[in-house]
């Protein structure tokens, strides 16, 4: 008697779309380590990574009917969901931090000692701004999008319509040039 081949991930998603919990469990066991690994690389915080991973699987459960095997592999579809969720989490965390910072600054009453810190911070910000101006326009654009815009290297590459490797090189070379200009070891 010939053993049945295990269902493909595409087949599992089709079954999940019909509400098959057993298929969802099999799919989860197969892909959870890769999903968590991707999320962990983007989010970095282990607890938040676990939370985002759970959200990814909730989306898979709820959106399985949207998967179209003619457009790509199941794993690619799942990893796209995971990456988007992870980037959303990072952006939301940064927005929350920025909001808290703005509120803290609003409520903050400067004392005499804080004036020196403020002046020093503004001086450092100006030094960084000047160092950024010393870069090529392509390096400035890539670094600004990545560090100030919050975009991933892939998203910067898509926005600028250049290969990801080119973006990484521009950012790396620009950061080295800025480090040298600022005299940072």
Coordinates of N, CA and C in Angstrom, one line a residue:
X1 N 0.8 -1.2 0.0 CA 0.0 0.0 0.0 C 0.9 1.2 0.0
X2 N 0.6 2.2 -0.9 CA 1.4 3.4 -1.0 C 0.9 4.4 0.0
X3 N 1.9 5.1 0.6 CA 1.6 6.1 1.6 C 1.2 7.4 0.9
X4 N 0.3 8.1 1.5 CA -0.2 9.4 1.0 C 0.8 10.4 1.2
X5 N 1.1 11.3 0.2 CA 2.0 12.4 0.3 C 1.3 13.4 1.2
X6 N 2.2 14.1 2.1 CA 1.6 15.1 2.9 C 1.1 16.3 2.0
X7 N 0.0 17.0 2.5 CA -0.5 18.1 1.6 C 0.5 19.2 1.5
X8 N 0.5 19.9 0.3 CA 1.4 21.0 0.1 C 0.9 22.2 1.0
X9 N 1.7 23.2 1.1 CA 1.3 24.4 1.9 C 0.1 25.1 1.1
X10 N 0.2 25.0 -0.2 CA -0.9 25.6 -0.9 C -2.2 24.9 -0.6
X11 N -2.2 23.6 -0.6 CA -3.4 22.8 -0.3 C -3.8 23.1 1.2
X12 N -2.9 23.2 2.1 CA -3.2 23.5 3.5 C -4.0 24.8 3.6
X13 N -3.5 25.8 2.9 CA -4.1 27.1 2.9 C -5.6 27.0 2.3
X14 N -5.7 26.2 1.3 CA -7.1 26.0 0.7 C -8.0 25.4 1.8
X15 N -7.5 24.4 2.5 CA -8.2 23.8 3.6 C -8.5 24.7 4.7
X16 N -7.5 25.6 5.1 CA -7.7 26.6 6.1 C -8.8 27.5 5.7
X17 N -8.9 27.9 4.4 CA -9.9 28.8 3.9 C -11.3 28.3 4.1
X18 N -11.4 26.9 4.2 CA -12.7 26.3 4.4 C -13.0 26.0 5.9
X19 N -12.1 26.5 6.7 CA -12.3 26.4 8.2 C -11.7 25.2 8.8
X20 N -10.8 24.5 8.1 CA -10.2 23.2 8.6 C -9.1 23.6 9.6
X21 N -9.4 23.4 10.9 CA -8.5 23.6 12.0 C -7.3 22.7 12.0
X22 N -7.5 21.5 11.6 CA -6.4 20.5 11.6 C -5.4 20.9 10.5
X23 N -5.8 21.4 9.4 CA -4.9 21.9 8.3 C -4.2 23.1 8.8
X24 N -4.9 24.0 9.6 CA -4.2 25.2 10.1 C -3.1 24.8 11.1
X25 N -3.4 23.8 11.9 CA -2.4 23.3 12.9 C -1.1 22.7 12.1
X26 N -1.3 22.0 11.1 CA -0.2 21.4 10.3 C 0.6 22.6 9.6
X27 N -0.2 23.5 9.0 CA 0.5 24.7 8.4 C 1.3 25.4 9.4
X28 N 0.7 25.7 10.6 CA 1.4 26.4 11.7 C 2.7 25.7 12.0
X29 N 2.6 24.4 12.2 CA 3.8 23.6 12.6 C 4.9 23.7 11.5
X30 N 4.5 23.8 10.3 CA 5.5 23.8 9.2 C 6.1 25.2 9.0
X31 N 5.4 26.2 9.2 CA 5.9 27.6 8.8 C 6.2 28.5 10.0
X32 N 5.7 28.2 11.2 CA 5.9 29.1 12.3 C 7.4 29.5 12.6
X33 N 8.4 28.5 12.5 CA 9.7 28.9 12.8 C 10.3 30.0 11.8
X34 N 9.9 29.8 10.5 CA 10.4 30.8 9.5 C 9.7 32.1 9.7
X35 N 8.4 32.1 10.0 CA 7.6 33.3 10.3 C 8.2 34.1 11.5
X36 N 8.4 33.3 12.6 CA 9.0 34.0 13.8 C 10.4 34.5 13.5
X37 N 11.2 33.8 12.7 CA 12.5 34.2 12.4 C 12.5 35.6 11.7
X38 N 11.7 35.7 10.7 CA 11.6 36.9 9.9 C 11.1 38.0 10.8
X39 N 10.0 37.8 11.5 CA 9.5 38.8 12.4 C 10.5 39.3 13.4
X40 N 11.3 38.3 14.0 CA 12.3 38.6 15.0 C 13.4 39.5 14.4
X41 N 13.8 39.3 13.2 CA 14.8 40.1 12.5 C 14.4 41.5 12.3
X42 N 13.1 41.7 12.1 CA 12.6 43.1 11.9 C 12.2 43.8 13.2
X43 N 11.5 43.1 14.1 CA 11.0 43.7 15.3 C 12.1 43.7 16.4
X44 N 12.9 42.7 16.4 CA 14.1 42.5 17.4 C 13.6 42.1 18.8
X45 N 12.6 42.7 19.3 CA 12.2 42.4 20.7 C 11.5 41.1 20.7
X46 N 12.0 40.1 21.5 CA 11.4 38.8 21.5 C 9.9 38.7 21.8
X47 N 9.5 39.5 22.9 CA 8.1 39.4 23.3 C 7.2 40.0 22.2
X48 N 7.6 41.2 21.6 CA 6.8 41.8 20.5 C 6.8 40.9 19.3
X49 N 7.9 40.2 19.1 CA 8.0 39.3 17.9 C 7.0 38.2 18.1
X50 N 6.8 37.6 19.3 CA 5.9 36.6 19.5 C 4.4 37.1 19.2
X51 N 4.2 38.3 19.7 CA 2.9 38.9 19.5 C 2.6 39.1 18.0
X52 N 3.6 39.7 17.3 CA 3.4 39.9 15.9 C 3.2 38.5 15.1
X53 N 3.9 37.5 15.5 CA 3.8 36.2 14.9 C 2.3 35.7 15.1
X54 N 1.8 35.9 16.3 CA 0.4 35.5 16.5 C -0.6 36.2 15.6
X55 N -0.3 37.5 15.5 CA -1.2 38.3 14.6 C -1.1 37.8 13.1
X56 N 0.1 37.4 12.7 CA 0.3 36.9 11.4 C -0.6 35.7 11.2
X57 N -0.5 34.7 12.1 CA -1.3 33.5 12.0 C -2.8 33.8 12.1
X58 N -3.2 34.8 12.8 CA -4.6 35.2 12.8 C -5.0 35.7 11.4
X59 N -4.1 36.5 10.8 CA -4.4 37.0 9.5 C -4.5 35.8 8.5
X60 N -3.6 34.9 8.6 CA -3.6 33.7 7.7 C -4.9 33.0 7.9
X61 N -5.4 32.8 9.1 CA -6.7 32.1 9.3 C -7.8 32.9 8.7
X62 N -7.8 34.2 8.9 CA -8.9 35.1 8.4 C -8.8 35.3 6.9
X63 N -7.6 35.3 6.3 CA -7.5 35.7 4.9 C -7.1 34.6 4.0
X64 N -7.1 33.4 4.5 CA -6.7 32.2 3.6 C -7.5 32.2 2.3
X65 N -8.7 32.6 2.3 CA -9.5 32.6 1.1 C -9.0 33.5 0.0
X66 N -8.2 34.5 0.4 CA -7.6 35.5 -0.5 C -6.3 34.9 -1.2
X67 N -5.8 33.9 -0.7 CA -4.6 33.3 -1.3 C -4.9 32.8 -2.7
X68 N -4.0 33.2 -3.7 CA -4.2 32.7 -5.0 C -2.9 32.0 -5.5
X69 N -3.0 30.7 -5.6 CA -1.8 29.9 -5.9 C -1.2 30.2 -7.3
X70 N -2.0 30.8 -8.2 CA -1.6 31.2 -9.5 C -0.6 32.5 -9.4
X71 N -0.7 33.2 -8.3 CA 0.2 34.4 -8.1 C 1.5 34.1 -7.4
X72 N 1.6 32.9 -6.8 CA 2.9 32.6 -6.1 C 2.7 31.5 -5.1
X73 N 3.8 31.2 -4.4 CA 3.8 30.1 -3.5 C 3.2 30.5 -2.1
X74 N 2.7 29.6 -1.4 CA 2.1 29.8 -0.1 C 3.1 30.5 0.8
X75 N 4.3 29.9 0.9 CA 5.3 30.4 1.8 C 5.6 31.9 1.5
X76 N 5.7 32.3 0.3 CA 5.9 33.7 -0.1 C 4.8 34.6 0.4
X77 N 3.6 34.1 0.2 CA 2.4 34.9 0.6 C 2.4 35.0 2.2
X78 N 2.7 34.0 2.9 CA 2.8 34.0 4.3 C 3.9 35.0 4.8
X79 N 5.1 34.9 4.1 CA 6.2 35.8 4.6 C 5.9 37.3 4.2
X80 N 5.2 37.5 3.2 CA 4.8 38.9 2.9 C 3.9 39.4 4.0
X81 N 2.9 38.6 4.4 CA 2.1 39.0 5.6 C 2.9 39.3 6.8
X82 N 3.8 38.4 7.1 CA 4.7 38.5 8.3 C 5.5 39.8 8.2
X83 N 6.1 40.0 7.1 CA 7.0 41.2 6.9 C 6.2 42.5 7.1
X84 N 5.0 42.5 6.5 CA 4.2 43.7 6.6 C 3.8 44.0 8.1
X85 N 3.4 42.9 8.7 CA 3.0 43.0 10.1 C 4.2 43.5 11.0
X86 N 5.3 42.9 10.7 CA 6.5 43.3 11.5 C 6.9 44.8 11.3
X87 N 6.9 45.2 10.1 CA 7.2 46.6 9.8 C 6.2 47.5 10.4
X88 N 4.9 47.1 10.3 CA 3.8 47.9 10.9 C 4.1 48.1 12.4
X89 N 4.5 47.0 13.1 CA 4.8 47.0 14.5 C 5.9 48.0 14.8
X90 N 7.0 47.9 14.0 CA 8.1 48.8 14.3 C 7.7 50.3 14.1
X91 N 6.9 50.5 13.0 CA 6.5 51.9 12.8 C 5.5 52.4 13.9
X92 N 4.6 51.5 14.3 CA 3.7 51.9 15.4 C 4.5 52.2 16.7
X93 N 5.5 51.4 17.0 CA 6.3 51.6 18.2 C 7.0 52.9 18.1
X94 N 7.6 53.2 16.9 CA 8.3 54.4 16.7 C 7.3 55.6 16.8
X95 N 6.2 55.5 16.3 CA 5.2 56.6 16.3 C 4.8 56.8 17.8
X96 N 4.6 55.8 18.6 CA 4.2 55.9 20.0 C 5.4 56.6 20.7
X97 N 6.6 56.2 20.5 CA 7.7 56.8 21.1 C 7.8 58.3 20.8
X98 N 7.6 58.6 19.5 CA 7.7 60.0 19.0 C 6.6 60.8 19.7
X99 N 5.4 60.2 19.8 CA 4.2 60.9 20.4 C 4.5 61.2 21.9
X100 N 5.1 60.1 22.6 CA 5.4 60.3 24.0 C 6.5 61.4 24.2
X101 N 7.5 61.4 23.2 CA 8.5 62.3 23.3 C 8.0 63.8 23.1
X102 N 7.1 63.9 22.1 CA 6.5 65.3 21.9 C 5.7 65.7 23.1
X103 N 5.0 64.8 23.7 CA 4.2 65.2 24.9 C 5.1 65.5 26.1
X104 N 6.2 64.7 26.2 CA 7.1 65.0 27.3 C 7.8 66.3 27.1
X105 N 8.2 66.7 25.9 CA 8.8 68.0 25.6 C 7.8 69.1 25.9
X106 N 6.6 68.9 25.6 CA 5.6 69.9 25.8 C 5.4 70.2 27.3
X107 N 5.4 69.2 28.1 CA 5.2 69.3 29.5 C 6.5 69.7 30.3
X108 N 7.6 69.6 29.6 CA 8.9 69.8 30.2 C 9.2 71.3 30.5
X109 N 9.6 71.5 31.7 CA 10.0 72.9 32.1 C 11.6 72.9 32.2
X110 N 12.2 73.6 31.3 CA 13.7 73.6 31.3 C 14.2 74.3 32.5
X111 N 15.2 73.6 33.0 CA 16.0 74.2 34.2 C 17.3 74.7 33.7
X112 N 18.1 75.3 34.5 CA 19.3 75.9 34.1 C 20.3 74.8 33.6
X113 N 20.3 73.6 34.2 CA 21.2 72.6 33.8 C 20.8 72.0 32.4
X114 N 19.5 72.0 32.1 CA 19.0 71.4 30.9 C 19.3 72.3 29.7
X115 N 19.6 73.6 29.9 CA 19.9 74.4 28.8 C 21.2 74.0 28.1
X116 N 22.2 73.6 28.9 CA 23.4 73.2 28.3 C 23.2 71.9 27.5
X117 N 22.4 71.0 28.0 CA 22.1 69.7 27.3 C 21.4 70.0 26.0
X118 N 20.5 71.0 26.0 CA 19.7 71.4 24.8 C 20.7 72.0 23.8
X119 N 21.5 72.8 24.2 CA 22.5 73.5 23.3 C 23.4 72.4 22.7
X120 N 23.9 71.5 23.5 CA 24.8 70.5 23.0 C 24.0 69.5 22.0
X121 N 22.8 69.2 22.3 CA 22.0 68.3 21.4 C 21.8 69.0 20.1
X122 N 21.5 70.3 20.1 CA 21.3 71.0 18.9 C 22.6 71.1 18.1
X123 N 23.7 71.3 18.8 CA 25.0 71.4 18.1 C 25.3 70.0 17.5
X124 N 25.0 68.9 18.1 CA 25.2 67.6 17.6 C 24.3 67.4 16.4
X125 N 23.1 67.8 16.5 CA 22.1 67.6 15.4 C 22.6 68.4 14.2
X126 N 23.2 69.6 14.4 CA 23.7 70.4 13.3 C 24.9 69.8 12.7
X127 N 25.8 69.2 13.5 CA 27.0 68.5 13.0 C 26.5 67.3 12.1
X128 N 25.5 66.5 12.5 CA 25.0 65.4 11.7 C 24.4 65.9 10.4
X129 N 23.7 67.0 10.5 CA 23.1 67.6 9.3 C 24.2 68.0 8.3
X130 N 25.2 68.6 8.8 CA 26.3 69.1 7.9 C 27.0 67.9 7.3
X131 N 27.2 66.8 8.2 CA 27.9 65.6 7.7 C 27.0 65.0 6.6
X132 N 25.7 65.0 6.7 CA 24.8 64.4 5.8 C 24.9 65.2 4.4
X133 N 25.1 66.5 4.5 CA 25.2 67.3 3.3 C 26.5 67.0 2.6
X134 N 27.5 66.4 3.2 CA 28.8 66.1 2.6 C 28.7 64.8 1.7
X135 N 27.5 64.1 1.8 CA 27.4 62.9 1.0 C 26.9 63.2 -0.4
X136 N 27.0 62.2 -1.2 CA 26.4 62.3 -2.6 C 24.9 62.4 -2.5
X137 N 24.2 63.0 -3.4 CA 22.8 63.1 -3.4 C 22.1 61.7 -3.3
X138 N 22.7 60.7 -3.9 CA 22.1 59.3 -3.9 C 22.2 58.8 -2.5
X139 N 23.4 59.0 -1.8 CA 23.6 58.5 -0.4 C 22.7 59.3 0.5
X140 N 22.5 60.6 0.4 CA 21.7 61.4 1.2 C 20.2 60.9 1.1
X141 N 19.8 60.6 -0.1 CA 18.4 60.2 -0.3 C 18.2 58.8 0.4
X142 N 19.1 57.9 0.1 CA 18.9 56.5 0.7 C 19.0 56.6 2.2
X143 N 19.9 57.3 2.8 CA 20.0 57.4 4.3 C 18.8 58.1 4.9
X144 N 18.3 59.2 4.2 CA 17.2 59.9 4.7 C 15.9 59.0 4.7
X145 N 15.7 58.3 3.6 CA 14.6 57.4 3.6 C 14.6 56.3 4.6
X146 N 15.8 55.7 4.8 CA 16.0 54.6 5.7 C 15.9 55.0 7.2
X147 N 16.7 56.1 7.5 CA 16.8 56.5 8.9 C 15.8 57.5 9.4
X148 N 15.4 58.4 8.5 CA 14.4 59.4 8.9 C 13.0 59.0 8.5
X149 N 12.9 58.3 7.4 CA 11.6 57.9 6.8 C 11.1 56.6 7.4
X150 N 12.0 55.8 8.0 CA 11.6 54.5 8.6 C 11.4 53.4 7.6
X151 N 11.9 53.5 6.4 CA 11.7 52.5 5.4 C 12.8 51.4 5.5
X152 N 12.4 50.2 5.1 CA 13.4 49.1 5.1 C 14.2 49.3 3.8
X153 N 15.4 48.6 3.7 CA 16.2 48.7 2.5 C 15.4 48.3 1.3
X154 N 14.6 47.2 1.4 CA 13.8 46.8 0.3 C 12.8 47.9 -0.1
X155 N 12.2 48.6 0.8 CA 11.2 49.6 0.5 C 11.9 50.8 -0.1
X156 N 13.1 51.2 0.4 CA 13.9 52.2 -0.2 C 14.2 51.9 -1.7
X157 N 14.7 50.6 -1.9 CA 15.0 50.2 -3.3 C 13.8 50.3 -4.2
X158 N 12.6 49.9 -3.7 CA 11.4 50.0 -4.5 C 11.1 51.5 -4.8
X159 N 11.2 52.3 -3.8 CA 10.8 53.8 -4.0 C 11.8 54.4 -5.0
X160 N 13.1 54.1 -4.9 CA 14.0 54.7 -5.8 C 14.2 53.9 -7.1
X161 N 13.6 52.7 -7.2 CA 13.7 51.9 -8.4 C 15.1 51.5 -8.7
X162 N 15.8 51.1 -7.7 CA 17.2 50.5 -7.9 C 17.3 49.2 -7.1
X163 N 18.3 48.4 -7.4 CA 18.4 47.1 -6.7 C 18.7 47.3 -5.2
X164 N 18.3 46.4 -4.4 CA 18.5 46.4 -2.9 C 20.0 46.5 -2.6
X165 N 20.8 45.8 -3.3 CA 22.3 45.8 -3.1 C 22.8 47.2 -3.2
X166 N 22.3 47.9 -4.2 CA 22.8 49.3 -4.5 C 22.4 50.2 -3.3
X167 N 21.2 50.0 -2.8 CA 20.7 50.8 -1.6 C 21.6 50.5 -0.4
X168 N 21.9 49.2 -0.2 CA 22.7 48.9 1.0 C 24.1 49.5 0.9
X169 N 24.6 49.5 -0.4 CA 26.0 50.0 -0.6 C 26.0 51.5 -0.3
X170 N 24.9 52.2 -0.9 CA 24.8 53.7 -0.7 C 24.7 54.0 0.8
X171 N 23.9 53.3 1.5 CA 23.8 53.5 3.0 C 25.1 53.3 3.7
X172 N 25.7 52.1 3.4 CA 26.9 51.7 4.1 C 28.0 52.8 3.9
X173 N 28.2 53.1 2.6 CA 29.3 54.1 2.2 C 29.0 55.4 2.8
X174 N 27.7 55.8 2.8 CA 27.3 57.1 3.3 C 27.6 57.2 4.8
X175 N 27.2 56.1 5.5 CA 27.4 56.1 7.0 C 28.9 56.1 7.3
X176 N 29.7 55.4 6.6 CA 31.2 55.4 6.8 C 31.7 56.8 6.6
X177 N 31.2 57.5 5.5 CA 31.7 58.8 5.2 C 31.3 59.8 6.3
X178 N 30.0 59.6 6.8 CA 29.6 60.5 7.9 C 30.3 60.2 9.2
X179 N 30.6 58.9 9.5 CA 31.4 58.6 10.7 C 32.8 59.3 10.6
X180 N 33.4 59.2 9.5 CA 34.7 59.8 9.3 C 34.6 61.3 9.5
X181 N 33.6 61.9 8.9 CA 33.4 63.4 9.0 C 33.1 63.8 10.4
X182 N 32.4 63.0 11.2 CA 32.1 63.4 12.5 C 33.2 63.0 13.5
X183 N 34.2 62.2 13.0 CA 35.2 61.8 13.9 C 34.9 60.8 15.0
X184 N 33.9 59.9 14.6 CA 33.4 58.9 15.5 C 34.3 57.7 15.3
X185 N 34.7 57.0 16.4 CA 35.5 55.8 16.2 C 34.7 54.6 15.9

